[in-house]
Amino acid sequence: MAESAAAIKQIPFTWEGTDRNGKRVKGKLVAASEAALRAELRRQGVVPTRIRKQTNLFKPRARVTPADIAIFSRQLATMMEAGIPIVQAFDIVGTGHENPAMQKLILTIKADVEGGTSLAQALAKHPLHFDELYINLVEAGEQAGALETLLDKIATYKEKTEAIKAKIKKALFYPTAVVIAGIVVTAVLLIYVIPQFESLFQGFGADLPAFTRLVINLSQFVQSKGWLILLVGGAAVYGFIHAKKRYRSVQHFVDRAMLHIPIIGPILKKAAIARYARTLATTFAAGVPLVEALDSVAGATGNIVYETGVRRIRDEVATGQRLQRAMEATDLFPNMVNQMIAVGEESGSLDTMAAKVADFYEAEVDNAVDSMSSLIEPLIMAVLGILVGGLVIAMYLPIFQMGQAI
């Protein structure tokens, strides 16, 4: 209880000092007190010359992100491959981490391992940061006596997975940006610009063109009911997000619809296949039985349509069906993927072939997102041009007609 209380009261510090060679060094560290920090620095061979509490103005991140876990996995794998004992590796990674939340997590796991708990059991105490797949792979590595090898595979897997997630976010960001930019520009014109023209047209004493009248009516509606539009729109977005998280049927509908969106859909399919193949390669190479591996693979695809399909594959493989035949029955995978998996099954190198599939589709996602990025900029300009141009034309139509009449 005393240790946990001390952990909660840890304070972030910045420090400067000299190392054993007399070289000036500096860094950030979390400790229970300044005295504890000085003791820790002396243990590392650093003579502190300046220590300051970190101000709240530049307060470090207070949460652990998946990217933090990926970096931690690579650091731990590298140190263990270099022959550094696991407790010392945790100590080095933990005390040098800039994120206090991640530092606290690492040092907590280190304390459990130091107390005799296996690494898999220590990680299992933090399910928010280490999923079942991660823990199962670590456990397999401990049981086989090849923990450093499995940690390297885990690190590679986490890095590849985070890279794919980043690409998908980038792919979804641009269409969202186009829609938001269009809405904002249109709203500004309707609320602030169109009313100026409306007051000008009131003195014309002539009927306005239908298009101009339509735009003015729309402007009046937005000005009078704008708050209602925002309220209804916000409630609709909130309700949609809540329903997607809570109801599997809604999530299934949305994920399936996303797969059929032009340009975006093919990218999401390739990303799901890449995740499927990468997770399958990692788990199978670790010695996890195929049926158990498919159970972990299902949750890693990132799309509920593929998750459901992989669970069907698992059920068929459990009854003796070949993996390739089960994959073909779902109609979710291209023929090339099915044939490469078949070759892997026949040659006894399923993990190698699955890794090749993952490499290919990860590269495909990269290329697709980069291509879309280059195409989206003209699209944004075209959308904004149509919106702004349409409104401008609507406002200048009466002036053009007056000129023709004169």
Coordinates of C-alpha atoms in Angstrom, one line a residue:
M1 CA 0.0 0.0 0.0
A2 CA 2.9 2.4 0.8
E3 CA 4.5 1.7 -2.5
S4 CA 1.3 2.4 -4.5
A5 CA 0.8 5.6 -2.5
A6 CA 4.3 6.7 -3.4
A7 CA 3.7 5.9 -7.0
I8 CA 0.6 8.1 -7.1
K9 CA 2.5 11.0 -5.6
Q10 CA 5.4 10.8 -8.1
I11 CA 6.5 14.2 -9.4
P12 CA 8.0 15.0 -12.8
F13 CA 11.4 16.7 -12.7
T14 CA 13.9 18.1 -15.3
W15 CA 17.5 17.7 -14.4
E16 CA 21.0 18.6 -15.6
G17 CA 24.3 17.1 -14.5
T18 CA 27.6 15.3 -15.5
D19 CA 28.2 11.7 -16.1
R20 CA 31.1 9.5 -15.2
N21 CA 33.2 10.9 -18.1
G22 CA 32.5 14.5 -17.1
K23 CA 30.2 15.0 -20.0
R24 CA 27.2 17.3 -19.4
V25 CA 23.9 15.5 -19.6
K26 CA 20.2 16.4 -19.0
G27 CA 16.8 14.7 -19.0
K28 CA 13.4 14.2 -17.5
L29 CA 12.5 11.8 -14.7
V30 CA 9.6 11.1 -12.4
A31 CA 10.4 10.5 -8.7
A32 CA 8.6 10.6 -5.3
S33 CA 10.8 13.5 -4.2
E34 CA 13.9 15.4 -5.1
A35 CA 16.0 13.3 -2.7
A36 CA 14.8 10.1 -4.4
L37 CA 15.7 11.6 -7.8
R38 CA 19.2 12.5 -6.6
A39 CA 19.6 9.0 -5.3
E40 CA 18.5 7.5 -8.6
L41 CA 20.8 9.8 -10.7
R42 CA 23.8 8.9 -8.4
R43 CA 22.9 5.2 -9.0
Q44 CA 23.1 5.8 -12.7
G45 CA 26.5 7.6 -12.3
V46 CA 25.2 11.1 -12.8
V47 CA 26.2 14.0 -10.6
P48 CA 23.2 16.4 -10.6
T49 CA 23.9 20.1 -10.9
R50 CA 20.4 21.4 -11.4
I51 CA 17.0 19.9 -10.6
R52 CA 13.6 21.5 -11.2
K53 CA 10.0 20.4 -10.8
Q54 CA 8.3 20.4 -14.1
T55 CA 5.6 23.1 -14.4
N56 CA 2.0 22.4 -15.4
L57 CA 2.4 24.7 -18.4
F58 CA 4.2 22.0 -20.4
K59 CA 2.7 19.0 -18.5
P60 CA 3.6 15.7 -20.2
R61 CA 1.0 13.4 -21.6
A62 CA -1.1 11.7 -18.9
R63 CA -2.0 8.6 -20.8
V64 CA -0.4 5.6 -22.5
T65 CA -0.9 5.4 -26.2
P66 CA -0.6 2.3 -28.5
A67 CA 2.5 4.1 -30.1
D68 CA 4.1 4.1 -26.6
I69 CA 3.5 0.3 -26.3
A70 CA 5.0 -0.2 -29.8
I71 CA 8.2 1.8 -28.9
F72 CA 8.4 0.0 -25.5
S73 CA 8.2 -3.4 -27.2
R74 CA 11.0 -2.5 -29.6
Q75 CA 13.2 -1.1 -26.8
L76 CA 12.7 -4.2 -24.6
A77 CA 13.3 -6.6 -27.5
T78 CA 16.6 -4.8 -28.5
M79 CA 17.9 -4.8 -24.9
M80 CA 17.1 -8.5 -24.3
E81 CA 18.7 -9.5 -27.6
A82 CA 21.8 -7.6 -26.4
G83 CA 21.9 -9.8 -23.3
I84 CA 20.6 -7.3 -20.8
P85 CA 18.6 -9.0 -18.0
I86 CA 14.9 -8.3 -18.2
V87 CA 14.7 -6.5 -14.8
Q88 CA 17.6 -4.2 -15.8
A89 CA 16.1 -3.7 -19.2
F90 CA 12.8 -2.5 -17.6
D91 CA 14.7 -0.2 -15.3
I92 CA 16.6 1.4 -18.2
V93 CA 13.5 1.8 -20.4
G94 CA 11.3 3.0 -17.5
T95 CA 13.6 5.6 -15.9
G96 CA 14.4 7.1 -19.2
H97 CA 10.9 7.4 -20.6
E98 CA 9.5 11.0 -21.1
N99 CA 5.9 10.0 -20.6
P100 CA 5.2 9.8 -16.8
A101 CA 2.2 7.5 -17.3
M102 CA 4.3 5.1 -19.4
Q103 CA 7.1 5.3 -17.0
K104 CA 4.9 4.4 -14.1
L105 CA 3.4 1.5 -16.1
I106 CA 6.9 0.1 -16.9
L107 CA 8.2 0.4 -13.4
T108 CA 5.0 -1.2 -12.0
I109 CA 5.6 -4.2 -14.3
K110 CA 9.3 -4.3 -13.4
A111 CA 8.3 -4.5 -9.7
D112 CA 6.0 -7.4 -10.4
V113 CA 8.7 -9.3 -12.4
E114 CA 11.2 -8.5 -9.6
G115 CA 8.9 -10.1 -7.1
G116 CA 8.8 -13.4 -9.1
T117 CA 5.8 -12.9 -11.3
S118 CA 6.2 -14.0 -14.9
L119 CA 6.3 -11.3 -17.5
A120 CA 3.1 -12.6 -19.1
Q121 CA 1.3 -12.5 -15.8
A122 CA 2.7 -9.0 -15.0
L123 CA 1.4 -7.7 -18.4
A124 CA -2.0 -9.3 -17.9
K125 CA -2.6 -7.0 -15.0
H126 CA -2.8 -4.1 -17.5
P127 CA -5.4 -5.3 -20.1
L128 CA -6.0 -1.7 -21.3
H129 CA -2.5 -1.6 -22.7
F130 CA -1.6 -5.2 -23.4
D131 CA -4.2 -7.2 -25.3
E132 CA -4.7 -11.0 -25.2
L133 CA -2.6 -11.5 -28.3
Y134 CA 0.4 -9.7 -26.8
I135 CA 0.2 -11.6 -23.5
N136 CA -0.2 -15.0 -25.3
L137 CA 2.9 -14.4 -27.4
V138 CA 4.9 -13.3 -24.4
E139 CA 3.8 -16.4 -22.6
A140 CA 4.7 -18.6 -25.5
G141 CA 8.1 -17.0 -25.6
E142 CA 8.7 -17.6 -21.9
Q143 CA 7.6 -21.3 -22.1
A144 CA 9.8 -21.9 -25.1
G145 CA 12.8 -20.1 -23.6
A146 CA 13.0 -17.7 -26.5
L147 CA 11.5 -14.6 -25.0
E148 CA 13.9 -12.2 -26.8
T149 CA 12.9 -13.7 -30.2
L150 CA 9.2 -13.4 -29.5
L151 CA 9.6 -9.9 -28.2
D152 CA 11.2 -9.0 -31.5
K153 CA 8.3 -10.4 -33.4
I154 CA 5.9 -8.6 -31.1
A155 CA 7.7 -5.3 -31.7
T156 CA 7.7 -5.8 -35.4
Y157 CA 4.0 -6.6 -35.3
K158 CA 3.1 -3.6 -33.2
E159 CA 5.1 -1.3 -35.4
K160 CA 3.4 -2.6 -38.6
T161 CA 0.0 -2.4 -37.0
E162 CA 0.5 1.2 -35.8
A163 CA 1.8 2.1 -39.2
I164 CA -1.4 0.7 -40.9
K165 CA -3.6 2.5 -38.4
A166 CA -1.8 5.8 -39.1
K167 CA -2.4 5.3 -42.9
I168 CA -6.1 4.5 -42.4
K169 CA -6.5 7.7 -40.3
K170 CA -4.8 9.7 -43.0
A171 CA -7.0 8.1 -45.6
L172 CA -10.2 9.0 -43.7
F173 CA -9.0 12.5 -42.7
Y174 CA -9.0 14.0 -46.2
P175 CA -12.6 13.3 -47.2
T176 CA -13.6 14.5 -43.7
A177 CA -11.6 17.7 -44.3
V178 CA -13.3 18.3 -47.6
V179 CA -16.8 18.0 -46.0
I180 CA -16.0 20.2 -43.0
A181 CA -14.3 22.8 -45.2
G182 CA -17.3 23.0 -47.5
I183 CA -19.7 23.3 -44.6
V184 CA -17.7 26.0 -42.9
V185 CA -17.2 28.1 -46.0
T186 CA -20.9 27.8 -47.0
A187 CA -22.1 28.7 -43.5
V188 CA -19.9 31.8 -43.4
L189 CA -21.2 33.0 -46.8
L190 CA -24.8 32.3 -45.9
I191 CA -24.6 34.0 -42.5
Y192 CA -22.4 37.0 -43.2
V193 CA -22.1 37.6 -47.0
I194 CA -25.5 36.8 -48.4
P195 CA -27.4 39.2 -46.1
Q196 CA -25.4 42.1 -47.4
F197 CA -26.6 41.4 -51.0
E198 CA -30.1 40.8 -49.7
S199 CA -30.3 44.4 -48.3
L200 CA -28.9 45.6 -51.7
F201 CA -31.6 43.7 -53.7
Q202 CA -34.4 45.1 -51.6
G203 CA -34.1 48.5 -53.4
F204 CA -34.2 46.9 -56.9
G205 CA -38.0 46.8 -57.1
A206 CA -37.9 43.8 -59.4
D207 CA -38.4 40.1 -59.1
L208 CA -35.2 38.2 -58.3
P209 CA -34.1 35.1 -60.3
A210 CA -35.3 31.8 -58.8
F211 CA -31.7 30.7 -58.0
T212 CA -31.0 33.9 -56.1
R213 CA -34.3 33.7 -54.2
L214 CA -33.4 30.1 -53.2
V215 CA -30.0 31.1 -51.8
I216 CA -31.5 34.1 -49.9
N217 CA -34.2 31.9 -48.4
L218 CA -31.5 29.4 -47.4
S219 CA -29.5 32.2 -45.8
Q220 CA -32.5 33.4 -43.8
F221 CA -33.2 29.8 -42.7
V222 CA -29.6 29.3 -41.5
Q223 CA -29.6 32.6 -39.7
S224 CA -32.9 31.9 -37.8
K225 CA -32.5 28.1 -37.3
G226 CA -28.7 27.8 -37.2
W227 CA -28.6 26.9 -33.5
L228 CA -31.2 24.2 -34.2
I229 CA -29.2 22.8 -37.0
L230 CA -26.1 22.6 -34.8
L231 CA -28.1 21.0 -32.0
V232 CA -29.7 18.4 -34.2
G233 CA -26.4 17.7 -36.1
G234 CA -24.4 17.4 -32.8
A235 CA -27.1 15.0 -31.4
A236 CA -27.1 13.0 -34.6
V237 CA -23.3 12.6 -34.5
Y238 CA -23.3 11.7 -30.8
G239 CA -26.1 9.2 -31.3
F240 CA -24.4 7.6 -34.2
I241 CA -21.1 7.2 -32.4
H242 CA -22.9 5.8 -29.3
A243 CA -24.9 3.4 -31.4
K244 CA -21.9 2.2 -33.3
K245 CA -20.0 1.5 -30.1
R246 CA -22.9 -0.2 -28.3
Y247 CA -24.7 -2.2 -31.0
R248 CA -22.9 -4.7 -33.1
S249 CA -25.5 -4.6 -35.8
V250 CA -24.9 -0.9 -36.3
Q251 CA -21.2 -1.4 -36.4
H252 CA -21.6 -4.2 -38.9
F253 CA -23.7 -2.0 -41.2
V254 CA -21.2 0.9 -41.0
D255 CA -18.1 -1.3 -41.5
R256 CA -19.8 -3.0 -44.5
A257 CA -20.9 0.3 -46.0
M258 CA -17.4 1.8 -45.5
L259 CA -16.0 -1.1 -47.6
H260 CA -18.2 -0.1 -50.6
I261 CA -17.2 3.6 -50.6
P262 CA -15.2 4.5 -53.7
I263 CA -11.5 5.0 -53.2
I264 CA -11.8 4.6 -49.4
G265 CA -13.4 1.1 -49.5
P266 CA -10.4 -0.6 -51.4
I267 CA -8.0 1.0 -48.9
L268 CA -9.9 -0.4 -45.9
K269 CA -10.1 -3.8 -47.5
K270 CA -6.3 -3.9 -48.1
A271 CA -5.7 -2.7 -44.6
A272 CA -7.9 -5.5 -43.1
I273 CA -6.1 -8.1 -45.2
A274 CA -2.7 -6.7 -44.2
R275 CA -3.7 -6.9 -40.5
Y276 CA -5.1 -10.4 -41.0
A277 CA -1.9 -11.7 -42.7
R278 CA 0.5 -9.9 -40.3
T279 CA -1.3 -11.2 -37.2
L280 CA -1.5 -14.7 -38.6
A281 CA 2.2 -14.7 -39.5
T282 CA 3.2 -13.5 -36.1
T283 CA 1.1 -15.9 -34.0
F284 CA 1.8 -18.9 -36.2
A285 CA 5.5 -18.2 -36.1
A286 CA 5.3 -18.1 -32.3
G287 CA 4.0 -21.6 -32.3
V288 CA 0.4 -20.8 -31.4
P289 CA -2.0 -23.5 -32.8
L290 CA -3.8 -22.3 -36.0
V291 CA -7.3 -22.4 -34.4
E292 CA -6.1 -20.3 -31.4
A293 CA -4.2 -18.0 -33.7
L294 CA -7.3 -17.4 -35.8
D295 CA -9.2 -16.4 -32.7
S296 CA -6.6 -13.6 -32.1
V297 CA -6.5 -12.7 -35.8
A298 CA -10.2 -12.1 -35.9
G299 CA -10.0 -9.2 -33.4
A300 CA -7.0 -7.7 -35.0
T301 CA -8.5 -7.1 -38.5
G302 CA -10.0 -3.7 -37.5
N303 CA -13.3 -4.3 -39.4
I304 CA -16.2 -6.3 -38.1
V305 CA -17.0 -7.7 -41.5
Y306 CA -13.6 -9.3 -41.7
E307 CA -13.8 -10.2 -37.9
T308 CA -17.0 -12.2 -38.5
G309 CA -15.5 -13.8 -41.6
V310 CA -12.3 -14.9 -39.8
R311 CA -14.4 -16.4 -37.0
R312 CA -16.2 -18.5 -39.6
I313 CA -12.8 -19.5 -41.0
R314 CA -11.7 -20.5 -37.4
D315 CA -14.9 -22.7 -37.0
E316 CA -14.3 -24.4 -40.3
V317 CA -10.6 -25.0 -39.6
A318 CA -11.5 -26.5 -36.2
T319 CA -13.6 -29.1 -38.0
G320 CA -10.7 -30.1 -40.3
Q321 CA -11.2 -27.8 -43.3
R322 CA -8.0 -26.4 -44.9
L323 CA -7.4 -22.7 -44.2
Q324 CA -7.3 -21.8 -47.9
R325 CA -10.7 -23.5 -48.5
A326 CA -12.2 -21.7 -45.5
M327 CA -10.9 -18.4 -46.7
E328 CA -12.3 -18.9 -50.2
A329 CA -15.8 -19.6 -48.7
T330 CA -16.0 -16.2 -47.1
D331 CA -15.4 -14.4 -50.4
L332 CA -13.5 -11.7 -48.5
F333 CA -10.0 -12.4 -49.8
P334 CA -8.6 -12.0 -53.4
N335 CA -7.5 -15.1 -55.2
M336 CA -3.8 -14.2 -54.9
V337 CA -4.1 -14.2 -51.1
N338 CA -5.9 -17.6 -51.1
Q339 CA -3.3 -19.1 -53.4
M340 CA -0.3 -17.8 -51.4
I341 CA -1.9 -19.2 -48.2
A342 CA -2.5 -22.6 -50.0
V343 CA 1.2 -22.6 -51.0
G344 CA 2.2 -21.9 -47.4
E345 CA 0.0 -24.7 -46.1
E346 CA 1.4 -27.2 -48.6
S347 CA 5.0 -26.3 -48.0
G348 CA 4.8 -26.0 -44.2
S349 CA 5.7 -22.3 -44.4
L350 CA 2.4 -20.7 -43.6
D351 CA 4.0 -18.0 -41.4
T352 CA 6.4 -17.0 -44.2
M353 CA 3.8 -16.8 -46.9
A354 CA 1.4 -14.8 -44.6
A355 CA 4.2 -12.4 -43.9
K356 CA 4.7 -11.9 -47.6
V357 CA 1.0 -11.2 -48.1
A358 CA 1.2 -8.7 -45.2
D359 CA 4.2 -7.0 -46.7
F360 CA 2.5 -6.7 -50.1
Y361 CA -0.8 -5.3 -48.8
E362 CA 0.9 -2.9 -46.4
A363 CA 2.8 -1.5 -49.4
E364 CA -0.5 -1.4 -51.3
V365 CA -2.1 0.7 -48.5
D366 CA 0.9 3.1 -48.5
N367 CA 0.7 3.6 -52.3
A368 CA -3.1 4.0 -52.2
V369 CA -3.1 6.6 -49.5
D370 CA -0.3 8.5 -51.1
S371 CA -2.1 8.5 -54.4
M372 CA -5.3 9.6 -52.8
S373 CA -3.5 12.4 -51.0
S374 CA -2.3 13.8 -54.3
L375 CA -5.8 13.6 -55.8
I376 CA -7.7 15.0 -52.9
E377 CA -6.2 18.5 -53.1
P378 CA -7.7 19.3 -56.5
L379 CA -11.0 17.7 -55.2
I380 CA -11.0 20.1 -52.2
M381 CA -10.4 23.0 -54.6
A382 CA -13.2 21.8 -56.9
V383 CA -15.7 21.3 -54.0
L384 CA -15.0 24.7 -52.6
G385 CA -15.1 26.3 -56.0
I386 CA -18.5 24.9 -56.7
L387 CA -19.9 26.0 -53.4
V388 CA -18.4 29.5 -53.4
G389 CA -18.9 29.9 -57.2
G390 CA -22.5 28.9 -56.9
L391 CA -23.3 31.4 -54.2
V392 CA -21.4 34.2 -56.0
I393 CA -23.3 33.5 -59.2
A394 CA -26.6 33.5 -57.4
M395 CA -25.8 36.9 -55.9
Y396 CA -24.7 38.5 -59.2
L397 CA -27.5 37.1 -61.4
P398 CA -29.8 40.1 -60.6
I399 CA -26.9 42.5 -61.4
F400 CA -26.3 40.8 -64.7
Q401 CA -30.0 41.0 -65.6
M402 CA -30.1 44.7 -64.7
G403 CA -27.1 45.3 -67.0
Q404 CA -28.8 43.5 -69.9
A405 CA -32.0 45.4 -69.3
I406 CA -30.2 48.7 -69.4

